[in-house]
Coordinates of N, CA and C in Angstrom, one line a residue:
L1 N 15.0 13.8 19.5 CA 14.2 12.7 19.0 C 13.7 11.8 20.0
A2 N 14.2 11.9 21.3 CA 13.7 11.0 22.3 C 12.2 11.3 22.6
L3 N 11.7 12.4 22.2 CA 10.3 12.7 22.4 C 9.5 11.7 21.6
W4 N 10.0 11.2 20.5 CA 9.2 10.4 19.6 C 9.5 8.9 19.8
S5 N 9.6 8.5 21.1 CA 9.7 7.0 21.3 C 8.4 6.4 20.9
R6 N 8.4 5.1 20.7 CA 7.2 4.4 20.2 C 6.0 4.6 21.1
N7 N 6.2 4.9 22.4 CA 5.0 5.0 23.3 C 4.3 6.4 23.2
W8 N 4.8 7.2 22.2 CA 4.2 8.6 22.2 C 2.7 8.6 21.9
N9 N 2.2 7.6 21.2 CA 0.7 7.6 20.9 C 0.3 6.2 20.6
E10 N -0.8 5.8 21.3 CA -1.2 4.4 21.1 C -1.7 4.2 19.7
D11 N -2.2 5.3 19.0 CA -2.7 5.1 17.6 C -1.6 4.6 16.7
E12 N -0.4 4.7 17.0 CA 0.7 4.2 16.2 C 0.5 2.7 15.9
D13 N -0.1 2.0 16.9 CA -0.3 0.5 16.7 C -1.3 0.2 15.5
L14 N -2.0 1.2 15.1 CA -3.0 1.0 14.0 C -2.5 1.7 12.7
S15 N -1.2 2.2 12.7 CA -0.7 2.7 11.5 C -0.6 1.6 10.4
V16 N -0.7 2.0 9.2 CA -0.6 1.1 8.1 C 0.7 0.3 8.2
S17 N 1.8 0.9 8.4 CA 3.1 0.2 8.4 C 3.2 -0.7 9.6
T18 N 2.7 -0.3 10.8 CA 2.8 -1.2 12.0 C 1.9 -2.5 11.7
L19 N 0.7 -2.3 11.2 CA -0.1 -3.4 10.9 C 0.5 -4.4 9.8
L20 N 1.2 -3.8 8.8 CA 1.8 -4.6 7.8 C 3.0 -5.3 8.4
E21 N 3.8 -4.7 9.2 CA 5.0 -5.3 9.8 C 4.5 -6.5 10.6
K22 N 3.5 -6.4 11.4 CA 3.0 -7.5 12.3 C 2.5 -8.6 11.4
A23 N 1.7 -8.3 10.4 CA 1.1 -9.3 9.6 C 2.1 -10.0 8.7
N24 N 3.2 -9.3 8.3 CA 4.2 -9.9 7.3 C 5.5 -10.3 8.0
K25 N 5.5 -10.5 9.3 CA 6.7 -10.8 10.0 C 7.3 -12.2 9.5
N26 N 6.5 -13.1 9.1 CA 7.0 -14.4 8.6 C 6.9 -14.5 7.1
L27 N 6.6 -13.4 6.4 CA 6.5 -13.5 4.9 C 7.8 -13.8 4.3
G28 N 7.9 -14.7 3.4 CA 9.1 -15.0 2.8 C 9.7 -16.4 3.2
E29 N 9.1 -16.9 4.3 CA 9.5 -18.2 4.8 C 8.9 -19.3 4.0
G30 N 7.7 -19.1 3.4 CA 7.0 -20.1 2.7 C 7.6 -20.3 1.3
T31 N 7.6 -21.5 0.8 CA 8.1 -21.7 -0.5 C 7.3 -21.1 -1.7
L32 N 6.1 -20.8 -1.4 CA 5.2 -20.1 -2.4 C 5.1 -18.6 -2.2
D33 N 5.8 -18.1 -1.2 CA 5.7 -16.6 -1.0 C 6.4 -15.9 -2.1
P34 N 5.9 -14.8 -2.6 CA 6.5 -14.0 -3.6 C 7.7 -13.2 -3.1
L35 N 8.5 -12.7 -4.0 CA 9.5 -11.7 -3.6 C 8.8 -10.4 -3.2
V36 N 9.1 -9.9 -2.0 CA 8.4 -8.7 -1.6 C 9.4 -7.6 -1.2
I37 N 9.2 -6.4 -1.7 CA 10.0 -5.2 -1.4 C 9.1 -4.1 -0.8
F38 N 9.8 -3.2 -0.2 CA 9.0 -2.0 0.4 C 8.0 -2.5 1.5
G39 N 8.2 -3.7 2.0 CA 7.3 -4.1 3.1 C 6.1 -5.0 2.6
D40 N 5.5 -4.6 1.5 CA 4.3 -5.3 1.0 C 4.1 -5.3 -0.5
V41 N 5.1 -4.9 -1.2 CA 5.0 -4.9 -2.7 C 5.6 -6.1 -3.3
A42 N 4.7 -6.9 -3.9 CA 5.2 -8.2 -4.6 C 5.7 -7.8 -5.9
V43 N 6.9 -8.4 -6.3 CA 7.5 -8.1 -7.6 C 7.9 -9.4 -8.3
P44 N 7.8 -9.5 -9.6 CA 8.4 -10.7 -10.3 C 9.9 -10.6 -10.1
S45 N 10.5 -11.8 -10.1 CA 12.0 -11.9 -10.0 C 12.6 -11.1 -11.2
G46 N 13.6 -10.3 -10.9 CA 14.3 -9.6 -11.9 C 13.9 -8.1 -12.0
L47 N 12.8 -7.7 -11.3 CA 12.4 -6.3 -11.2 C 12.7 -5.7 -9.9
E48 N 13.6 -6.3 -9.1 CA 13.8 -5.8 -7.7 C 14.2 -4.3 -7.7
N49 N 15.0 -3.9 -8.7 CA 15.5 -2.6 -8.7 C 14.8 -1.6 -9.6
A50 N 13.7 -2.0 -10.1 CA 12.9 -1.1 -11.0 C 11.6 -0.6 -10.3
D51 N 11.1 0.5 -10.6 CA 9.8 0.9 -10.2 C 8.8 -0.1 -10.8
P52 N 8.2 -0.9 -10.0 CA 7.4 -2.0 -10.5 C 6.3 -1.6 -11.5
C53 N 5.9 -0.4 -11.5 CA 4.8 0.0 -12.4 C 5.3 0.7 -13.7
T54 N 6.3 1.6 -13.5 CA 6.8 2.3 -14.7 C 7.7 1.4 -15.6
A55 N 8.1 0.3 -15.0 CA 8.9 -0.7 -15.8 C 8.1 -1.4 -16.9
R56 N 6.8 -1.2 -16.9 CA 5.9 -1.8 -17.9 C 4.6 -1.1 -17.9
Q57 N 3.7 -1.5 -18.9 CA 2.4 -1.0 -18.9 C 1.6 -1.6 -17.8
C58 N 1.1 -0.8 -16.9 CA 0.4 -1.4 -15.7 C -1.0 -0.9 -15.4
L59 N -1.5 0.0 -16.3 CA -2.8 0.6 -15.9 C -3.9 -0.4 -16.4
W60 N -5.0 -0.4 -15.6 CA -6.2 -1.1 -16.0 C -6.9 -0.3 -17.1
P61 N -7.5 -1.0 -18.1 CA -8.0 -0.3 -19.3 C -9.3 0.4 -19.0
K62 N -9.6 1.4 -19.8 CA -10.8 2.2 -19.7 C -11.8 1.6 -20.6
A63 N -13.0 1.4 -20.1 CA -14.1 0.8 -20.9 C -14.7 1.8 -21.9
S64 N -15.5 1.3 -22.8 CA -16.1 2.2 -23.8 C -17.0 3.3 -23.1
D65 N -17.5 3.0 -21.9 CA -18.4 4.0 -21.3 C -17.5 5.1 -20.5
G66 N -16.2 5.0 -20.6 CA -15.3 5.9 -19.9 C -14.9 5.5 -18.5
N67 N -15.5 4.5 -18.0 CA -15.2 4.0 -16.6 C -14.1 3.0 -16.7
V68 N -13.4 2.8 -15.5 CA -12.3 1.8 -15.4 C -12.9 0.7 -14.5
Y69 N -13.0 -0.5 -14.9 CA -13.5 -1.6 -14.1 C -12.4 -2.6 -13.8
I70 N -12.2 -2.9 -12.5 CA -11.2 -3.8 -12.1 C -11.9 -5.0 -11.6
P71 N -11.9 -6.1 -12.4 CA -12.5 -7.3 -11.9 C -11.8 -7.9 -10.7
F72 N -12.6 -8.5 -9.8 CA -11.9 -9.1 -8.6 C -12.7 -10.4 -8.2
R73 N -11.9 -11.3 -7.7 CA -12.5 -12.5 -7.2 C -12.0 -12.7 -5.7
I74 N -13.0 -13.1 -4.8 CA -12.6 -13.2 -3.4 C -12.7 -14.7 -3.0
S75 N -11.6 -15.2 -2.4 CA -11.5 -16.6 -2.0 C -12.6 -16.9 -1.0
N76 N -13.1 -18.1 -1.0 CA -14.1 -18.6 0.0 C -13.5 -18.8 1.4
Q77 N -12.2 -18.5 1.5 CA -11.5 -18.5 2.8 C -12.2 -17.5 3.8
Y78 N -12.8 -16.5 3.3 CA -13.4 -15.5 4.1 C -14.8 -15.8 4.5
C79 N -15.4 -16.9 4.1 CA -16.8 -17.1 4.4 C -17.2 -17.1 5.8
K80 N -16.3 -17.5 6.7 CA -16.7 -17.6 8.1 C -16.4 -16.3 8.9
Y81 N -16.0 -15.3 8.1 CA -15.6 -14.0 8.7 C -16.4 -12.9 8.1
Q82 N -17.7 -12.9 8.5 CA -18.7 -12.0 7.8 C -18.2 -10.5 7.8
Q83 N -17.8 -10.1 8.9 CA -17.4 -8.7 9.0 C -16.2 -8.4 8.1
S84 N -15.2 -9.3 8.1 CA -14.0 -9.2 7.3 C -14.4 -9.2 5.8
V85 N -15.3 -10.1 5.4 CA -15.8 -10.2 4.0 C -16.4 -8.9 3.6
S86 N -17.3 -8.3 4.5 CA -17.9 -7.1 4.1 C -17.0 -5.9 3.9
Q87 N -15.8 -5.9 4.6 CA -14.8 -4.9 4.4 C -14.1 -5.1 3.0
V88 N -13.9 -6.4 2.7 CA -13.2 -6.7 1.5 C -14.1 -6.4 0.3
R89 N -15.4 -6.7 0.4 CA -16.3 -6.6 -0.7 C -16.5 -5.1 -1.2
S90 N -16.2 -4.2 -0.4 CA -16.2 -2.8 -0.8 C -14.8 -2.2 -0.6
P91 N -13.9 -2.7 -1.5 CA -12.4 -2.5 -1.1 C -11.9 -1.2 -1.0
T92 N -12.4 -0.2 -1.7 CA -11.7 1.1 -1.7 C -12.5 2.3 -1.5
G93 N -13.8 2.3 -1.8 CA -14.5 3.5 -1.8 C -14.0 4.4 -3.0
L94 N -13.7 3.8 -4.1 CA -13.1 4.5 -5.2 C -14.1 5.6 -5.8
P95 N -13.5 6.6 -6.5 CA -14.4 7.5 -7.2 C -15.2 6.8 -8.2
P96 N -16.4 7.3 -8.6 CA -17.3 6.6 -9.4 C -16.7 6.0 -10.7
A97 N -15.8 6.7 -11.3 CA -15.2 6.3 -12.6 C -14.3 5.1 -12.5
S98 N -13.9 4.7 -11.3 CA -13.0 3.6 -11.1 C -13.6 2.6 -10.2
R99 N -14.0 1.4 -10.6 CA -14.8 0.5 -9.8 C -14.2 -0.9 -9.8
F100 N -14.2 -1.5 -8.6 CA -14.0 -2.9 -8.6 C -15.3 -3.6 -8.8
T101 N -15.3 -4.6 -9.7 CA -16.5 -5.3 -10.1 C -16.3 -6.8 -10.0
P102 N -17.2 -7.6 -9.6 CA -17.0 -9.1 -9.5 C -16.5 -9.7 -10.8
H103 N -15.6 -10.6 -10.7 CA -15.0 -11.2 -11.9 C -16.0 -12.0 -12.6
D104 N -16.1 -11.9 -14.0 CA -17.0 -12.6 -14.8 C -16.3 -12.9 -16.1
R105 N -15.4 -13.9 -16.1 CA -14.7 -14.4 -17.3 C -13.7 -13.4 -17.9
Q106 N -13.5 -12.3 -17.3 CA -12.5 -11.4 -17.8 C -11.1 -12.0 -17.7
R107 N -10.2 -11.7 -18.6 CA -8.9 -12.4 -18.6 C -8.1 -11.9 -17.4
D108 N -8.0 -10.6 -17.2 CA -7.2 -9.9 -16.2 C -8.1 -9.6 -15.0
F109 N -7.7 -10.0 -13.8 CA -8.5 -9.7 -12.6 C -7.6 -9.8 -11.3
V110 N -8.1 -9.2 -10.3 CA -7.5 -9.3 -9.0 C -8.0 -10.4 -8.2
N111 N -7.2 -11.3 -7.7 CA -7.6 -12.5 -7.0 C -7.2 -12.3 -5.5
I112 N -8.3 -12.0 -4.7 CA -8.0 -11.7 -3.3 C -8.1 -13.0 -2.5
Q113 N -6.9 -13.2 -1.8 CA -6.8 -14.5 -1.0 C -6.2 -14.2 0.4
S114 N -6.5 -15.1 1.3 CA -5.8 -15.1 2.6 C -4.6 -16.0 2.6
L115 N -3.4 -15.3 2.3 CA -2.2 -16.1 2.2 C -1.3 -15.7 3.4
G116 N 0.0 -15.6 3.1 CA 1.0 -15.4 4.2 C 1.1 -14.1 4.8
G117 N 0.3 -13.1 4.4 CA 0.4 -11.7 4.9 C -0.4 -10.8 4.1
C118 N 0.1 -9.5 4.1 CA -0.6 -8.5 3.3 C 0.3 -8.0 2.2
Y119 N 0.0 -8.2 0.9 CA 0.8 -7.8 -0.2 C 0.0 -7.7 -1.5
S120 N 0.6 -6.9 -2.4 CA 0.0 -6.8 -3.7 C 1.1 -6.4 -4.7
F121 N 0.8 -6.8 -6.0 CA 1.7 -6.3 -7.1 C 1.2 -4.9 -7.4
I122 N 2.1 -4.2 -8.1 CA 1.8 -2.8 -8.4 C 1.2 -2.8 -9.8
G123 N -0.1 -2.3 -9.9 CA -0.7 -2.2 -11.2 C -1.2 -3.5 -11.8
R124 N -1.7 -3.4 -13.0 CA -2.2 -4.6 -13.7 C -1.0 -5.4 -14.2
R125 N -1.0 -6.7 -13.9 CA 0.0 -7.6 -14.3 C -0.5 -8.5 -15.5
G126 N -1.7 -8.7 -15.6 CA -2.3 -9.6 -16.6 C -2.7 -10.9 -16.0
R127 N -3.8 -11.4 -16.4 CA -4.4 -12.7 -16.0 C -4.7 -12.5 -14.4
S128 N -4.7 -13.7 -13.7 CA -5.0 -13.6 -12.3 C -3.8 -13.1 -11.5
Q129 N -4.0 -12.0 -10.8 CA -2.9 -11.5 -9.9 C -3.4 -11.4 -8.5
T130 N -2.5 -11.9 -7.6 CA -2.9 -12.1 -6.2 C -2.8 -10.8 -5.5
V131 N -3.8 -10.5 -4.7 CA -3.7 -9.6 -3.5 C -3.9 -10.4 -2.3
S132 N -2.9 -10.5 -1.4 CA -3.1 -11.3 -0.2 C -3.5 -10.4 0.9
L133 N -4.7 -10.8 1.5 CA -5.2 -10.1 2.7 C -5.5 -11.2 3.7
S134 N -4.4 -11.5 4.5 CA -4.6 -12.6 5.5 C -5.7 -12.3 6.5
R135 N -6.5 -13.3 6.8 CA -7.5 -13.1 7.8 C -7.0 -12.7 9.1
R136 N -5.7 -13.1 9.4 CA -5.1 -12.7 10.6 C -4.1 -11.5 10.4
G137 N -4.7 -10.3 10.6 CA -3.9 -9.2 10.6 C -4.0 -8.2 9.4
C138 N -4.7 -8.6 8.4 CA -4.7 -7.7 7.2 C -6.1 -7.1 6.9
V139 N -7.2 -7.6 7.5 CA -8.5 -7.1 7.1 C -8.9 -6.0 8.0
F140 N -8.2 -4.9 7.8 CA -8.5 -3.6 8.3 C -8.8 -2.7 7.1
P141 N -9.8 -1.7 7.3 CA -10.1 -0.9 6.1 C -8.9 -0.2 5.5
Q142 N -8.0 0.3 6.3 CA -6.8 1.0 5.7 C -5.9 0.1 5.0
I143 N -5.8 -1.2 5.5 CA -4.9 -2.1 4.8 C -5.5 -2.6 3.5
V144 N -6.9 -2.8 3.5 CA -7.5 -3.2 2.2 C -7.4 -2.1 1.2
Q145 N -7.6 -0.9 1.6 CA -7.4 0.2 0.6 C -6.0 0.4 0.2
H146 N -5.1 0.2 1.1 CA -3.6 0.3 0.8 C -3.3 -0.7 -0.3
E147 N -3.6 -1.9 -0.1 CA -3.2 -3.0 -1.1 C -4.0 -2.8 -2.4
M148 N -5.2 -2.4 -2.4 CA -5.9 -2.2 -3.6 C -5.4 -1.0 -4.4
L149 N -4.9 0.0 -3.7 CA -4.2 1.1 -4.4 C -2.9 0.7 -5.1
H150 N -2.2 -0.2 -4.4 CA -1.1 -0.8 -5.1 C -1.5 -1.5 -6.4
A151 N -2.6 -2.3 -6.3 CA -3.1 -3.0 -7.5 C -3.5 -2.0 -8.6
L152 N -3.9 -0.8 -8.2 CA -4.3 0.2 -9.2 C -3.0 0.9 -9.8
G153 N -1.9 0.7 -9.2 CA -0.6 1.3 -9.8 C 0.1 2.2 -8.9
F154 N -0.2 2.3 -7.6 CA 0.4 3.3 -6.7 C 1.4 2.8 -5.8
N155 N 2.5 3.6 -5.6 CA 3.6 3.2 -4.7 C 3.4 3.9 -3.4
H156 N 4.3 3.6 -2.4 CA 4.2 4.2 -1.1 C 4.6 5.7 -1.2
E157 N 3.9 6.5 -0.4 CA 4.1 7.9 -0.4 C 5.6 8.3 -0.1
Q158 N 6.2 7.6 0.9 CA 7.5 8.0 1.3 C 8.6 7.5 0.4
T159 N 8.2 6.9 -0.8 CA 9.2 6.5 -1.8 C 9.1 7.5 -2.9
R160 N 8.3 8.5 -2.9 CA 8.1 9.5 -3.9 C 9.5 10.2 -4.3
S161 N 9.6 10.6 -5.5 CA 10.8 11.2 -6.0 C 11.2 12.5 -5.3
D162 N 10.2 13.2 -4.7 CA 10.4 14.4 -4.0 C 10.3 14.3 -2.5
R163 N 10.4 13.1 -2.0 CA 10.2 12.8 -0.6 C 11.2 13.5 0.3
D164 N 12.5 13.7 -0.2 CA 13.5 14.3 0.6 C 13.2 15.8 1.0
Q165 N 12.3 16.4 0.3 CA 11.9 17.7 0.6 C 10.8 17.8 1.7
H166 N 10.3 16.6 2.1 CA 9.2 16.5 3.0 C 9.4 15.6 4.2
V167 N 10.3 14.7 4.1 CA 10.6 13.8 5.2 C 12.1 13.5 5.3
R168 N 12.6 13.2 6.4 CA 14.0 12.8 6.6 C 14.0 11.3 7.0
I169 N 14.7 10.5 6.3 CA 14.8 9.1 6.6 C 16.0 8.8 7.5
L170 N 15.8 8.2 8.6 CA 16.9 8.0 9.6 C 17.3 6.5 9.5
L171 N 18.2 6.2 8.6 CA 18.6 4.9 8.4 C 19.3 4.2 9.6
N172 N 19.9 5.0 10.4 CA 20.6 4.5 11.6 C 19.6 3.8 12.5
N173 N 18.3 4.1 12.4 CA 17.3 3.5 13.3 C 16.6 2.4 12.6
V174 N 16.9 2.1 11.4 CA 16.2 1.0 10.6 C 16.8 -0.4 11.0
I175 N 16.0 -1.4 11.0 CA 16.4 -2.7 11.2 C 17.5 -3.1 10.2
R176 N 18.6 -3.6 10.6 CA 19.7 -4.0 9.7 C 19.1 -5.0 8.6
G177 N 19.4 -4.6 7.4 CA 19.0 -5.4 6.2 C 17.6 -5.0 5.7
Q178 N 17.0 -4.0 6.3 CA 15.7 -3.5 5.8 C 15.8 -2.1 5.2
E179 N 17.0 -1.6 5.1 CA 17.2 -0.2 4.6 C 16.6 -0.1 3.2
H180 N 16.6 -1.1 2.4 CA 16.1 -1.0 1.0 C 14.6 -0.6 1.0
N181 N 13.9 -0.8 2.1 CA 12.5 -0.4 2.1 C 12.3 1.1 2.0
F182 N 13.4 1.8 2.2 CA 13.3 3.3 2.2 C 13.9 3.9 0.9
R183 N 14.1 3.1 -0.1 CA 14.7 3.6 -1.3 C 13.7 4.5 -2.0
R184 N 14.2 5.6 -2.5 CA 13.4 6.6 -3.3 C 13.3 6.1 -4.7
I185 N 12.2 6.3 -5.4 CA 12.1 5.8 -6.7 C 11.5 7.0 -7.6
N186 N 11.6 6.8 -8.9 CA 11.2 7.9 -9.8 C 9.7 7.7 -10.1
T187 N 8.9 8.4 -9.3 CA 7.5 8.2 -9.4 C 6.8 9.3 -10.2
N188 N 5.7 9.0 -10.7 CA 4.8 10.0 -11.4 C 3.9 10.5 -10.3
N189 N 4.1 11.8 -9.9 CA 3.4 12.4 -8.8 C 2.1 13.0 -9.2
L190 N 1.8 13.1 -10.5 CA 0.5 13.5 -11.1 C 0.2 14.9 -10.6
G191 N 1.2 15.7 -10.4 CA 0.9 17.1 -10.1 C 0.2 17.3 -8.7
T192 N 0.4 16.3 -7.8 CA -0.2 16.4 -6.5 C 0.8 16.6 -5.5
P193 N 0.5 17.3 -4.3 CA 1.4 17.5 -3.3 C 1.8 16.3 -2.5
Y194 N 2.9 16.3 -1.8 CA 3.2 15.2 -0.9 C 2.2 15.2 0.2
D195 N 1.7 14.0 0.6 CA 0.6 13.9 1.5 C 0.9 13.0 2.7
Y196 N 1.1 13.7 3.8 CA 1.4 12.9 5.1 C 0.2 12.1 5.5
N197 N -1.0 12.5 5.0 CA -2.3 11.8 5.4 C -2.7 10.7 4.4
S198 N -1.9 10.4 3.4 CA -2.2 9.4 2.4 C -2.2 8.0 3.1
V199 N -3.2 7.2 2.7 CA -3.2 5.8 3.2 C -2.0 5.0 2.7
M200 N -1.2 5.6 1.8 CA 0.0 4.9 1.3 C 1.2 5.3 2.0
H201 N 1.1 6.2 3.0 CA 2.3 6.7 3.8 C 2.5 5.8 5.0
Y202 N 3.8 5.3 5.2 CA 4.2 4.6 6.3 C 4.3 5.5 7.6
G203 N 4.2 4.8 8.7 CA 4.3 5.5 10.0 C 5.7 5.9 10.4
R204 N 5.8 6.7 11.4 CA 7.0 7.3 11.9 C 8.0 6.2 12.3
F205 N 7.6 5.0 12.8 CA 8.5 4.0 13.3 C 8.6 2.8 12.4
A206 N 8.3 3.0 11.1 CA 8.4 1.8 10.2 C 9.7 1.2 10.2
F207 N 9.8 -0.1 10.4 CA 11.0 -0.9 10.4 C 12.1 -0.4 11.4
S208 N 11.6 0.2 12.5 CA 12.5 0.7 13.5 C 13.2 -0.5 14.3
R209 N 14.5 -0.4 14.6 CA 15.2 -1.4 15.3 C 15.3 -1.1 16.8
N210 N 15.0 0.2 17.1 CA 15.3 0.7 18.5 C 14.2 1.6 19.1
N211 N 13.0 1.4 18.6 CA 11.9 2.3 19.0 C 12.1 3.7 18.8
Q212 N 13.0 4.1 17.9 CA 13.2 5.5 17.6 C 12.6 5.7 16.1
P213 N 12.3 6.9 15.8 CA 11.7 7.1 14.4 C 12.6 6.8 13.3
T214 N 12.0 6.4 12.2 CA 12.8 6.1 11.0 C 12.4 7.2 9.9
I215 N 11.2 7.8 10.1 CA 10.7 8.8 9.1 C 10.3 10.0 9.9
V216 N 10.9 11.1 9.7 CA 10.5 12.4 10.4 C 10.2 13.4 9.4
P217 N 9.0 14.0 9.6 CA 8.6 15.1 8.7 C 9.5 16.3 8.8
I218 N 9.7 17.0 7.7 CA 10.4 18.3 7.7 C 9.6 19.4 6.9
P219 N 9.6 20.6 7.4 CA 10.5 21.2 8.5 C 9.9 21.0 9.8
N220 N 8.6 20.6 9.9 CA 7.9 20.4 11.2 C 7.9 19.0 11.6
P221 N 8.7 18.6 12.6 CA 8.8 17.1 12.9 C 7.6 16.7 13.7
N222 N 6.7 17.6 14.1 CA 5.5 17.2 14.9 C 4.3 16.8 14.0
V223 N 4.4 17.0 12.7 CA 3.3 16.6 11.8 C 3.0 15.1 12.0
S224 N 1.7 14.8 12.0 CA 1.3 13.4 12.1 C 1.5 12.7 10.7
I225 N 2.0 11.5 10.7 CA 2.2 10.8 9.4 C 1.8 9.3 9.6
G226 N 1.3 8.8 8.5 CA 1.1 7.3 8.5 C 0.0 6.8 9.3
R227 N -0.9 7.6 9.7 CA -2.0 7.2 10.6 C -3.4 7.2 9.9
A228 N -3.4 7.2 8.6 CA -4.7 7.3 7.9 C -5.5 6.0 8.1
T229 N -6.8 6.2 8.2 CA -7.6 5.0 8.3 C -8.5 4.8 7.1
Q230 N -8.3 5.7 6.1 CA -9.0 5.6 4.8 C -8.2 6.5 3.8
M231 N -8.6 6.4 2.6 CA -8.0 7.2 1.5 C -8.2 8.7 1.8
S232 N -7.1 9.5 1.5 CA -7.2 10.9 1.6 C -7.8 11.5 0.4
P233 N -8.2 12.8 0.4 CA -8.6 13.5 -0.9 C -7.6 13.4 -1.9
N234 N -6.3 13.5 -1.6 CA -5.2 13.4 -2.6 C -5.1 12.0 -3.2
D235 N -5.4 11.0 -2.4 CA -5.4 9.6 -2.9 C -6.4 9.5 -4.0
I236 N -7.6 10.0 -3.7 CA -8.7 9.9 -4.7 C -8.4 10.8 -5.9
L237 N -7.8 11.9 -5.7 CA -7.5 12.8 -6.8 C -6.5 12.1 -7.8
R238 N -5.5 11.4 -7.2 CA -4.5 10.7 -8.0 C -5.1 9.6 -8.8
I239 N -6.1 8.9 -8.3 CA -6.8 7.8 -9.0 C -7.4 8.5 -10.3
N240 N -8.1 9.6 -10.0 CA -8.8 10.2 -11.1 C -7.8 10.7 -12.2
R241 N -6.7 11.3 -11.8 CA -5.7 11.8 -12.7 C -5.0 10.6 -13.5
L242 N -4.6 9.6 -12.7 CA -3.9 8.5 -13.4 C -4.7 7.8 -14.4
Y243 N -6.1 7.7 -14.2 CA -6.9 7.0 -15.1 C -7.8 8.0 -16.0
G244 N -7.4 9.3 -16.0 CA -8.1 10.2 -16.8 C -9.6 10.4 -16.6
C245 N -9.9 10.3 -15.3 CA -11.3 10.5 -14.9 C -11.6 11.9 -14.5
S246 N -12.8 12.3 -14.5 CA -13.2 13.7 -14.1 C -12.9 13.9 -12.7
E247 N -12.4 15.0 -12.3 CA -12.0 15.3 -10.9 C -13.2 16.0 -10.1

């Protein structure tokens, strides 16, 4: 395992989990910060031990034309950051049948704000639901897509119910008190394979306390993980299947 010290590849600094850890290092210190599990998943108090999506109805409704529209509002905090705003305004590159659309009096909508880090609730919560994309550290294409996929109802890849067949979790290398971020949950995998290239997969050194890996692919430990810069074909396929859109 010494081969996989954190210096093995500079690209690790741009992995989703590394970016999230840096941006969220002070998350939870503010009085208005939500309860966050798995690194960036906001949950209402009382649902800490449940799959935040299957614990309730969380899908966005399908319109009469067969498409799924997710209304969103962007805070004017981004006005001075034109490049950042342009990345947020096209949040996911979703398949045509699932679209983010500007909020226009709809009751339920995603409220994108620059708050204390990067986080999202899982799936539709009802009324205004916050997706935090801090101007400092969160406005990267892969982070925007990652948080928006949470809002659509998706969990992290390494928490999948079948993850132990594909990765080994090395809890001895995890920061003390952060072991809960590697809990496996009962996910709906939608008949799709485990995807090391998913934008929802954390990197090899997520929550490492000693610069040694915490997630190792099996059977081939050399497989690249957690370095997606955009949604994978499987990510898009899952959106289509979850929302009953044509593939």
